[in-house]
mmCIF file of C-alpha atoms in Angstrom:
data_model
loop_
_atom_site.group_PDB
_atom_site.id
_atom_site.type_symbol
_atom_site.label_atom_id
_atom_site.label_comp_id
_atom_site.label_asym_id
_atom_site.label_seq_id
_atom_site.Cartn_x
_atom_site.Cartn_y
_atom_site.Cartn_z
ATOM 1 C CA ASP A 1 -3.535 9.863 -11.540
ATOM 2 C CA SER A 2 -2.150 6.448 -11.100
ATOM 3 C CA GLY A 3 -3.902 5.155 -13.476
ATOM 4 C CA VAL A 4 -5.892 2.304 -11.803
ATOM 5 C CA THR A 5 -9.181 3.177 -11.740
ATOM 6 C CA GLN A 6 -11.598 1.100 -9.037
ATOM 7 C CA THR A 7 -15.588 1.431 -8.532
ATOM 8 C CA PRO A 8 -17.874 1.735 -7.164
ATOM 9 C CA LYS A 9 -15.942 4.947 -4.744
ATOM 10 C CA HIS A 10 -18.586 4.512 -2.631
ATOM 11 C CA LEU A 11 -20.922 1.489 -1.120
ATOM 12 C CA ILE A 12 -23.476 1.400 1.416
ATOM 13 C CA THR A 13 -25.097 -1.918 2.357
ATOM 14 C CA ALA A 14 -26.638 -4.246 4.802
ATOM 15 C CA THR A 15 -25.412 -7.058 6.414
ATOM 16 C CA GLY A 16 -25.665 -10.292 4.357
ATOM 17 C CA GLN A 17 -25.564 -8.283 1.636
ATOM 18 C CA ARG A 18 -23.542 -8.864 -1.352
ATOM 19 C CA VAL A 19 -21.540 -6.819 -3.372
ATOM 20 C CA THR A 20 -19.030 -6.185 -6.463
ATOM 21 C CA LEU A 21 -15.622 -4.189 -6.436
ATOM 22 C CA ARG A 22 -14.212 -3.407 -9.240
ATOM 23 C CA CYS A 23 -10.339 -2.820 -10.516
ATOM 24 C CA SER A 24 -9.553 -1.845 -13.718
ATOM 25 C CA PRO A 25 -5.292 -1.617 -13.378
ATOM 26 C CA ARG A 26 -2.668 0.530 -15.297
ATOM 27 C CA SER A 27 -2.511 -0.147 -18.839
ATOM 28 C CA GLY A 28 0.495 -2.762 -19.655
ATOM 29 C CA ASP A 29 0.125 -3.527 -15.868
ATOM 30 C CA LEU A 30 -0.200 -7.454 -15.649
ATOM 31 C CA SER A 31 -1.052 -7.631 -11.755
ATOM 32 C CA VAL A 32 -3.861 -6.999 -9.971
ATOM 33 C CA TYR A 33 -3.556 -7.412 -5.968
ATOM 34 C CA TRP A 34 -6.415 -6.346 -3.770
ATOM 35 C CA TYR A 35 -5.690 -4.246 0.205
ATOM 36 C CA GLN A 36 -8.091 -3.780 2.437
ATOM 37 C CA GLN A 37 -7.830 -0.917 5.275
ATOM 38 C CA SER A 38 -10.009 -0.840 7.979
ATOM 39 C CA LEU A 39 -11.043 1.785 10.544
ATOM 40 C CA ASP A 40 -7.634 3.783 11.425
ATOM 41 C CA GLN A 41 -5.557 0.012 10.544
ATOM 42 C CA GLY A 42 -2.492 -0.226 7.997
ATOM 43 C CA LEU A 43 -3.185 -1.959 4.780
ATOM 44 C CA GLN A 44 -4.258 -5.898 5.416
ATOM 45 C CA PHE A 45 -3.123 -7.970 1.726
ATOM 46 C CA LEU A 46 -5.839 -9.983 0.521
ATOM 47 C CA ILE A 47 -4.851 -11.703 -3.453
ATOM 48 C CA GLN A 48 -3.039 -11.040 -6.328
ATOM 49 C CA TYR A 49 -3.710 -11.987 -9.063
ATOM 50 C CA TYR A 50 -1.534 -12.252 -12.069
ATOM 51 C CA ASN A 51 -2.626 -12.261 -15.606
ATOM 52 C CA GLY A 52 -5.587 -14.056 -14.866
ATOM 53 C CA GLU A 53 -4.448 -16.708 -12.501
ATOM 54 C CA GLU A 54 -4.057 -16.331 -8.598
ATOM 55 C CA ARG A 55 -0.411 -15.761 -7.473
ATOM 56 C CA ALA A 56 -0.588 -15.093 -3.574
ATOM 57 C CA LYS A 57 -3.451 -15.324 -1.545
ATOM 58 C CA GLY A 58 -3.363 -13.391 2.151
ATOM 59 C CA ASN A 59 -6.012 -12.934 4.897
ATOM 60 C CA ILE A 60 -8.525 -13.433 2.618
ATOM 61 C CA LEU A 61 -12.423 -14.724 3.970
ATOM 62 C CA GLU A 62 -13.499 -17.558 2.482
ATOM 63 C CA ARG A 63 -17.171 -15.619 2.483
ATOM 64 C CA PHE A 64 -14.512 -12.842 -0.059
ATOM 65 C CA SER A 65 -13.580 -14.187 -3.270
ATOM 66 C CA ALA A 66 -11.506 -12.207 -6.510
ATOM 67 C CA GLN A 67 -11.065 -12.751 -10.305
ATOM 68 C CA GLN A 68 -8.562 -11.624 -13.025
ATOM 69 C CA PHE A 69 -10.352 -11.188 -16.798
ATOM 70 C CA PRO A 70 -8.826 -11.948 -19.844
ATOM 71 C CA ASP A 71 -8.755 -8.522 -20.262
ATOM 72 C CA LEU A 72 -7.074 -8.245 -16.901
ATOM 73 C CA HIS A 73 -8.952 -6.460 -14.363
ATOM 74 C CA SER A 74 -10.423 -7.460 -11.287
ATOM 75 C CA GLU A 75 -13.102 -7.863 -9.122
ATOM 76 C CA LEU A 76 -13.861 -8.554 -5.230
ATOM 77 C CA ASN A 77 -16.623 -10.045 -4.238
ATOM 78 C CA LEU A 78 -18.135 -9.839 -1.184
ATOM 79 C CA SER A 79 -21.109 -12.001 0.488
ATOM 80 C CA SER A 80 -22.508 -12.160 3.189
ATOM 81 C CA LEU A 81 -21.796 -9.474 4.578
ATOM 82 C CA GLU A 82 -20.971 -8.385 7.785
ATOM 83 C CA LEU A 83 -20.173 -5.209 9.818
ATOM 84 C CA GLY A 84 -16.994 -5.698 10.440
ATOM 85 C CA ASP A 85 -15.745 -5.712 7.083
ATOM 86 C CA SER A 86 -16.428 -2.001 6.828
ATOM 87 C CA ALA A 87 -13.749 -1.086 4.962
ATOM 88 C CA LEU A 88 -11.259 0.831 1.856
ATOM 89 C CA TYR A 89 -10.886 -1.654 -0.276
ATOM 90 C CA PHE A 90 -7.475 -0.440 -2.559
ATOM 91 C CA CYS A 91 -6.674 -2.627 -6.094
ATOM 92 C CA ALA A 92 -2.880 -1.663 -6.958
ATOM 93 C CA SER A 93 -1.027 -3.179 -9.909
ATOM 94 C CA SER A 94 2.190 -3.624 -11.511
ATOM 95 C CA VAL A 95 4.226 -4.940 -14.348
ATOM 96 C CA SER A 96 5.902 -8.162 -13.613
ATOM 97 C CA GLY A 97 9.709 -7.407 -13.801
ATOM 98 C CA ALA A 98 9.437 -4.011 -13.599
ATOM 99 C CA ASN A 99 12.225 -2.122 -11.989
ATOM 100 C CA THR A 100 10.545 0.057 -10.005
ATOM 101 C CA GLY A 101 9.513 -2.278 -7.840
ATOM 102 C CA GLU A 102 6.080 0.061 -6.988
ATOM 103 C CA LEU A 103 2.460 -0.621 -6.765
ATOM 104 C CA PHE A 104 0.110 1.643 -8.425
ATOM 105 C CA PHE A 105 -3.133 2.033 -5.796
ATOM 106 C CA GLY A 106 -6.566 2.992 -7.029
ATOM 107 C CA GLU A 107 -8.545 5.391 -5.152
ATOM 108 C CA GLY A 108 -10.112 2.531 -3.340
ATOM 109 C CA SER A 109 -13.687 1.404 -2.814
ATOM 110 C CA ARG A 110 -15.091 2.766 0.385
ATOM 111 C CA LEU A 111 -17.984 -0.185 1.985
ATOM 112 C CA THR A 112 -19.890 0.406 4.947
ATOM 113 C CA VAL A 113 -22.002 -2.475 6.363
ATOM 114 C CA LEU A 114 -25.003 -0.623 8.207
ATOM 115 C CA ALA B 1 6.787 -14.181 6.008
ATOM 116 C CA GLN B 2 8.062 -10.735 6.285
ATOM 117 C CA THR B 3 7.416 -8.244 8.784
ATOM 118 C CA VAL B 4 8.273 -4.391 8.691
ATOM 119 C CA THR B 5 7.437 -2.504 12.037
ATOM 120 C CA GLN B 6 6.135 1.090 12.881
ATOM 121 C CA SER B 7 7.335 2.602 15.715
ATOM 122 C CA GLN B 8 5.729 5.581 16.081
ATOM 123 C CA PRO B 9 2.031 5.736 16.020
ATOM 124 C CA GLU B 10 2.058 9.402 16.087
ATOM 125 C CA MET B 11 4.149 12.514 15.040
ATOM 126 C CA SER B 12 4.465 16.245 15.283
ATOM 127 C CA VAL B 13 6.706 18.315 13.786
ATOM 128 C CA GLN B 14 6.669 22.570 13.289
ATOM 129 C CA GLU B 15 6.181 24.250 9.772
ATOM 130 C CA ALA B 16 9.736 23.817 8.525
ATOM 131 C CA GLU B 17 11.517 21.558 10.734
ATOM 132 C CA THR B 18 13.167 18.611 9.910
ATOM 133 C CA VAL B 19 11.439 15.196 11.418
ATOM 134 C CA THR B 20 12.212 11.394 11.124
ATOM 135 C CA LEU B 21 10.094 8.490 10.698
ATOM 136 C CA SER B 22 11.562 5.432 12.159
ATOM 137 C CA CYS B 23 10.489 1.537 10.253
ATOM 138 C CA THR B 24 12.420 -1.728 10.477
ATOM 139 C CA TYR B 25 11.829 -4.741 8.848
ATOM 140 C CA ASP B 26 12.275 -8.400 8.957
ATOM 141 C CA THR B 27 13.321 -10.815 6.019
ATOM 142 C CA SER B 28 15.902 -13.356 4.832
ATOM 143 C CA GLU B 29 16.334 -12.422 0.966
ATOM 144 C CA ASN B 30 18.776 -10.004 0.085
ATOM 145 C CA ASN B 31 17.329 -8.690 -2.935
ATOM 146 C CA TYR B 32 13.958 -5.982 -2.520
ATOM 147 C CA TYR B 33 12.405 -2.926 -2.502
ATOM 148 C CA LEU B 34 12.064 -1.041 -0.265
ATOM 149 C CA PHE B 35 9.419 2.143 -0.196
ATOM 150 C CA TRP B 36 7.127 4.684 2.072
ATOM 151 C CA TYR B 37 4.063 5.929 0.479
ATOM 152 C CA LYS B 38 1.679 8.812 1.823
ATOM 153 C CA GLN B 39 -1.780 8.470 2.598
ATOM 154 C CA PRO B 40 -3.356 12.112 3.042
ATOM 155 C CA PRO B 41 -6.902 13.169 4.428
ATOM 156 C CA SER B 42 -8.212 11.838 1.159
ATOM 157 C CA ARG B 43 -6.962 8.195 1.779
ATOM 158 C CA GLN B 44 -5.244 7.794 -1.295
ATOM 159 C CA MET B 45 -2.126 5.998 -1.032
ATOM 160 C CA ILE B 46 0.648 8.042 -2.431
ATOM 161 C CA LEU B 47 3.989 7.296 -3.736
ATOM 162 C CA VAL B 48 6.923 8.695 -1.703
ATOM 163 C CA ILE B 49 10.693 7.748 -2.113
ATOM 164 C CA ARG B 50 11.700 4.051 -2.522
ATOM 165 C CA GLN B 51 14.635 2.334 -2.185
ATOM 166 C CA GLU B 52 16.180 -0.695 -3.837
ATOM 167 C CA ALA B 53 18.217 -3.250 -1.274
ATOM 168 C CA TYR B 54 20.736 -3.196 -3.355
ATOM 169 C CA LYS B 55 22.027 0.154 -3.487
ATOM 170 C CA GLN B 56 24.302 1.751 -1.070
ATOM 171 C CA GLN B 57 23.589 4.451 -1.961
ATOM 172 C CA ASN B 58 19.944 5.784 -0.195
ATOM 173 C CA ALA B 59 17.557 7.455 -1.869
ATOM 174 C CA THR B 60 16.109 11.421 -2.183
ATOM 175 C CA GLU B 61 13.370 12.791 -3.842
ATOM 176 C CA ASN B 62 13.309 16.361 -3.134
ATOM 177 C CA ARG B 63 12.509 17.071 0.874
ATOM 178 C CA PHE B 64 12.295 13.683 1.380
ATOM 179 C CA SER B 65 15.466 11.686 1.563
ATOM 180 C CA VAL B 66 15.603 7.582 3.257
ATOM 181 C CA ASN B 67 18.800 6.373 5.995
ATOM 182 C CA PHE B 68 18.406 2.804 4.300
ATOM 183 C CA GLN B 69 20.157 0.012 6.617
ATOM 184 C CA LYS B 70 20.496 -2.879 5.659
ATOM 185 C CA ALA B 71 22.706 -4.752 7.887
ATOM 186 C CA ALA B 72 20.258 -3.279 10.514
ATOM 187 C CA LYS B 73 17.439 -4.103 8.344
ATOM 188 C CA SER B 74 16.292 -0.396 9.207
ATOM 189 C CA PHE B 75 14.504 1.862 6.373
ATOM 190 C CA SER B 76 13.624 5.906 7.952
ATOM 191 C CA LEU B 77 12.393 8.472 6.233
ATOM 192 C CA LYS B 78 13.207 12.062 7.420
ATOM 193 C CA ILE B 79 11.598 15.172 6.139
ATOM 194 C CA SER B 80 13.264 18.420 5.575
ATOM 195 C CA ASP B 81 11.232 21.980 5.708
ATOM 196 C CA SER B 82 7.547 20.148 6.192
ATOM 197 C CA GLN B 83 4.907 21.908 4.898
ATOM 198 C CA LEU B 84 1.470 21.790 5.945
ATOM 199 C CA GLY B 85 0.423 19.357 3.030
ATOM 200 C CA ASP B 86 2.740 16.253 4.128
ATOM 201 C CA THR B 87 0.344 15.750 7.280
ATOM 202 C CA ALA B 88 -0.525 11.934 5.845
ATOM 203 C CA MET B 89 -1.183 8.495 7.775
ATOM 204 C CA TYR B 90 3.230 7.095 6.348
ATOM 205 C CA PHE B 91 3.591 4.248 5.439
ATOM 206 C CA CYS B 92 6.856 2.036 5.776
ATOM 207 C CA ALA B 93 6.670 -1.214 2.798
ATOM 208 C CA PHE B 94 8.713 -3.754 2.075
ATOM 209 C CA ARG B 95 8.380 -5.796 -1.378
ATOM 210 C CA GLY B 96 9.960 -8.682 -1.543
ATOM 211 C CA LEU B 97 11.333 -10.354 -5.108
ATOM 212 C CA THR B 98 10.778 -14.598 -4.947
ATOM 213 C CA GLY B 99 8.169 -16.280 -3.745
ATOM 214 C CA GLY B 100 4.417 -14.591 -2.520
ATOM 215 C CA GLY B 101 3.611 -13.173 -5.139
ATOM 216 C CA ASN B 102 5.707 -9.880 -4.427
ATOM 217 C CA LYS B 103 3.295 -8.168 -2.693
ATOM 218 C CA LEU B 104 3.851 -4.910 -0.653
ATOM 219 C CA THR B 105 3.836 -5.618 3.240
ATOM 220 C CA PHE B 106 3.042 -2.209 5.062
ATOM 221 C CA GLY B 107 3.903 -1.096 8.007
ATOM 222 C CA THR B 108 1.376 0.035 10.571
ATOM 223 C CA GLY B 109 1.486 3.391 9.372
ATOM 224 C CA THR B 110 3.207 7.251 11.456
ATOM 225 C CA GLN B 111 0.299 9.021 11.076
ATOM 226 C CA LEU B 112 2.418 13.001 11.056
ATOM 227 C CA LYS B 113 0.813 16.271 11.350
ATOM 228 C CA VAL B 114 2.890 19.520 10.514
ATOM 229 C CA GLU B 115 1.693 22.575 13.125
ATOM 230 C CA LEU B 116 2.012 25.609 12.212
#
């Protein structure tokens, strides 16, 4: 158990809909990262938040948005969903300045768009 | 921008044998971290081993060890005494320490199958 909690684990929805994925980082971790893994693909970085502020942005579509709340949990909002948005969405967290350098990953939220 | 390349999409190894997975990366940074993550069929991302670039000694975790060649920007993973439970997708990842939010950049992965 990494200590990172993601909900829901599975989500099935239709094209054009909007969904929200939630992530609770490990206790004490200030940074949250979102990654997308499409079928049989590597992990693509979407966005990072640090202590409530956006820190870095990757290949995130304009239809997607995220935020980190004062309690440090984060939400990834996906709107106007398309079939190609079907993927496993990972949240990861880390402590800024930690000397281990690793990210701790949640179990992912599997999104299926029909 | 950093890039990570894994040139072996698939590999197989017999149980109890040794296998080496390759990874190269490109960066202009001098200090950084390198990782190997394992993704079994459950899809959970599991850290296998980490290497700090400032350490010359290669990291070792039980049956897993790395060959870190900083000048060549190479970071291979050796799995000794392979076990059926090692069957998984293995991702090499880079994490810089300056700018860019310190995100992990992943390679495309190597699917390893351990056979009887």
